[in-house]
Amino acid sequence: NLFNLIALPLLIGMGQDDALHIIHRYREEGPGSLRFVLRETGGAVFLTTLTTVIGFSSMLFVQHQGLRSLGWTACIGMTLCLVSSVLVVPSALRVAEWLAARRRHQIQLGVLHIGYQLAVGRLPFESSSDADILRMQVQACEQVALALRGERPGELVNPAVWGRHRR
């Protein structure tokens, strides 16, 4: 129906607003706050969607078939947008949290391995001074400590020093 074309941009705009409100609040609160975000912002999204559905549902009782079709399209569409905003978006945010934590863990393991190899002196060196080796071992231990605290490690070793000692 031609009247349903009117509902399409409205549904896209309102549905995206609901999702953006949840994403924005999640970014404000930070990782691990998904339950709080859904309780606070999800409630507001639910109420705004409910009032919109109630408004469009008044068109369900008119005699004009086009307006009735518009009412059904808008009510069903807004309900699906609510479900998407409250179920799909938080699920995607949770998966993103999980992937980020997994990536941090893999970086920490890599830093620990390289730091251990440097600290025990198992990486091959050509002629090098003891001071340079000691400096790299101290730097590797500092990187391991950063990784264990959950901070993002920078360069694993100084590239200028490392380049002189690689084979």
GROMACS .gro file of C-alpha atoms in nm:
model
  167
    1ASN     CA    1   0.000   0.000   0.000
    2LEU     CA    2   0.119   0.352  -0.078
    3PHE     CA    3   0.055   0.464   0.280
    4ASN     CA    4   0.305   0.205   0.405
    5LEU     CA    5   0.578   0.396   0.224
    6ILE     CA    6   0.519   0.679   0.470
    7ALA     CA    7   0.585   0.446   0.763
    8LEU     CA    8   0.916   0.315   0.631
    9PRO     CA    9   1.130   0.628   0.690
   10LEU     CA   10   0.960   0.682   1.025
   11LEU     CA   11   1.042   0.328   1.136
   12ILE     CA   12   1.401   0.352   1.022
   13GLY     CA   13   1.452   0.683   1.201
   14MET     CA   14   1.281   0.586   1.526
   15GLY     CA   15   1.436   0.240   1.534
   16GLN     CA   16   1.784   0.377   1.483
   17ASP     CA   17   1.727   0.637   1.755
   18ASP     CA   18   1.641   0.364   2.006
   19ALA     CA   19   1.955   0.168   1.922
   20LEU     CA   20   2.174   0.479   1.928
   21HIS     CA   21   2.047   0.577   2.272
   22ILE     CA   22   2.146   0.238   2.409
   23ILE     CA   23   2.487   0.240   2.235
   24HIS     CA   24   2.562   0.595   2.349
   25ARG     CA   25   2.473   0.517   2.711
   26TYR     CA   26   2.685   0.202   2.697
   27ARG     CA   27   2.983   0.403   2.573
   28GLU     CA   28   2.932   0.653   2.854
   29GLU     CA   29   2.917   0.384   3.123
   30GLY     CA   30   3.189   0.160   2.979
   31PRO     CA   31   3.234  -0.215   2.936
   32GLY     CA   32   3.061  -0.435   3.189
   33SER     CA   33   2.768  -0.196   3.236
   34LEU     CA   34   2.526  -0.361   2.998
   35ARG     CA   35   2.279  -0.465   3.266
   36PHE     CA   36   2.270  -0.111   3.408
   37VAL     CA   37   2.228   0.039   3.060
   38LEU     CA   38   1.938  -0.191   2.980
   39ARG     CA   39   1.770  -0.119   3.311
   40GLU     CA   40   1.803   0.259   3.281
   41THR     CA   41   1.804   0.345   2.910
   42GLY     CA   42   1.614   0.033   2.806
   43GLY     CA   43   1.323   0.144   3.024
   44ALA     CA   44   1.317   0.485   2.858
   45VAL     CA   45   1.335   0.327   2.512
   46PHE     CA   46   1.049   0.094   2.607
   47LEU     CA   47   0.828   0.382   2.724
   48THR     CA   48   0.892   0.597   2.417
   49THR     CA   49   0.822   0.303   2.188
   50LEU     CA   50   0.506   0.221   2.382
   51THR     CA   51   0.371   0.574   2.344
   52THR     CA   52   0.453   0.569   1.973
   53VAL     CA   53   0.276   0.235   1.926
   54ILE     CA   54  -0.027   0.364   2.118
   55GLY     CA   55  -0.036   0.670   1.893
   56PHE     CA   56  -0.015   0.465   1.573
   57SER     CA   57  -0.263   0.209   1.705
   58SER     CA   58  -0.536   0.472   1.684
   59MET     CA   59  -0.517   0.422   1.308
   60LEU     CA   60  -0.619   0.058   1.346
   61PHE     CA   61  -0.982   0.156   1.398
   62VAL     CA   62  -1.036   0.385   1.097
   63GLN     CA   63  -1.246   0.289   0.794
   64HIS     CA   64  -0.982   0.387   0.536
   65GLN     CA   65  -0.788   0.076   0.438
   66GLY     CA   66  -0.464   0.269   0.363
   67LEU     CA   67  -0.456   0.436   0.703
   68ARG     CA   68  -0.540   0.107   0.876
   69SER     CA   69  -0.253  -0.059   0.688
   70LEU     CA   70  -0.024   0.228   0.792
   71GLY     CA   71  -0.128   0.173   1.155
   72TRP     CA   72  -0.052  -0.199   1.141
   73THR     CA   73   0.281  -0.143   0.967
   74ALA     CA   74   0.386   0.122   1.218
   75CYS     CA   75   0.275  -0.077   1.526
   76ILE     CA   76   0.444  -0.398   1.415
   77GLY     CA   77   0.752  -0.214   1.291
   78MET     CA   78   0.798  -0.017   1.613
   79THR     CA   79   0.756  -0.333   1.819
   80LEU     CA   80   1.022  -0.506   1.612
   81CYS     CA   81   1.250  -0.202   1.649
   82LEU     CA   82   1.207  -0.223   2.026
   83VAL     CA   83   1.292  -0.594   2.026
   84SER     CA   84   1.596  -0.524   1.812
   85SER     CA   85   1.713  -0.238   2.033
   86VAL     CA   86   1.669  -0.430   2.357
   87LEU     CA   87   1.788  -0.775   2.240
   88VAL     CA   88   2.004  -0.754   1.929
   89VAL     CA   89   2.205  -0.439   2.009
   90PRO     CA   90   2.299  -0.549   2.365
   91SER     CA   91   2.390  -0.894   2.232
   92ALA     CA   92   2.621  -0.736   1.977
   93LEU     CA   93   2.773  -0.514   2.246
   94ARG     CA   94   2.832  -0.818   2.468
   95VAL     CA   95   3.002  -1.007   2.184
   96ALA     CA   96   3.221  -0.700   2.121
   97GLU     CA   97   3.315  -0.695   2.492
   98TRP     CA   98   3.403  -1.063   2.477
   99LEU     CA   99   3.617  -1.020   2.163
  100ALA     CA  100   3.802  -0.723   2.314
  101ALA     CA  101   3.875  -0.918   2.633
  102ARG     CA  102   3.995  -1.212   2.430
  103ARG     CA  103   4.222  -0.988   2.221
  104ARG     CA  104   4.367  -0.829   2.539
  105HIS     CA  105   4.433  -1.174   2.682
  106GLN     CA  106   4.613  -1.286   2.365
  107ILE     CA  107   4.830  -0.972   2.370
  108GLN     CA  108   4.915  -1.034   2.734
  109LEU     CA  109   5.015  -1.392   2.662
  110GLY     CA  110   5.234  -1.282   2.372
  111VAL     CA  111   5.402  -1.015   2.583
  112LEU     CA  112   5.456  -1.264   2.864
  113HIS     CA  113   5.617  -1.513   2.627
  114ILE     CA  114   5.850  -1.259   2.467
  115GLY     CA  115   5.928  -1.105   2.805
  116TYR     CA  116   6.016  -1.445   2.946
  117GLN     CA  117   6.239  -1.527   2.649
  118LEU     CA  118   6.420  -1.196   2.686
  119ALA     CA  119   6.443  -1.219   3.064
  120VAL     CA  120   6.604  -1.562   3.061
  121GLY     CA  121   6.825  -1.471   2.765
  122ARG     CA  122   6.700  -1.737   2.525
  123LEU     CA  123   6.681  -1.509   2.222
  124PRO     CA  124   6.991  -1.532   2.002
  125PHE     CA  125   7.230  -1.237   2.002
  126GLU     CA  126   7.541  -1.164   1.807
  127SER     CA  127   7.814  -0.969   1.974
  128SER     CA  128   7.649  -0.735   2.214
  129SER     CA  129   7.735  -0.564   2.530
  130ASP     CA  130   7.604  -0.690   2.860
  131ALA     CA  131   7.453  -0.347   2.926
  132ASP     CA  132   7.233  -0.369   2.615
  133ILE     CA  133   7.114  -0.718   2.705
  134LEU     CA  134   7.043  -0.612   3.061
  135ARG     CA  135   6.854  -0.304   2.936
  136MET     CA  136   6.636  -0.520   2.710
  137GLN     CA  137   6.570  -0.765   2.991
  138VAL     CA  138   6.460  -0.486   3.224
  139GLN     CA  139   6.240  -0.338   2.949
  140ALA     CA  140   6.084  -0.680   2.884
  141CYS     CA  141   6.006  -0.722   3.254
  142GLU     CA  142   5.842  -0.377   3.256
  143GLN     CA  143   5.627  -0.478   2.958
  144VAL     CA  144   5.525  -0.799   3.134
  145ALA     CA  145   5.425  -0.596   3.441
  146LEU     CA  146   5.216  -0.363   3.222
  147ALA     CA  147   5.045  -0.659   3.058
  148LEU     CA  148   4.965  -0.819   3.392
  149ARG     CA  149   4.808  -0.495   3.517
  150GLY     CA  150   4.591  -0.489   3.205
  151GLU     CA  151   4.750  -0.180   3.058
  152ARG     CA  152   4.829  -0.171   2.691
  153PRO     CA  153   5.196  -0.240   2.638
  154GLY     CA  154   5.383  -0.018   2.398
  155GLU     CA  155   5.686  -0.133   2.203
  156LEU     CA  156   5.809  -0.465   2.333
  157VAL     CA  157   6.169  -0.362   2.296
  158ASN     CA  158   6.346  -0.057   2.166
  159PRO     CA  159   6.371  -0.122   1.789
  160ALA     CA  160   6.707   0.055   1.766
  161VAL     CA  161   6.860  -0.171   2.030
  162TRP     CA  162   6.677  -0.482   1.910
  163GLY     CA  163   6.788  -0.434   1.549
  164ARG     CA  164   7.157  -0.445   1.645
  165HIS     CA  165   7.123  -0.777   1.821
  166ARG     CA  166   6.898  -0.979   1.590
  167ARG     CA  167   7.047  -1.236   1.360
   0.00000   0.00000   0.00000
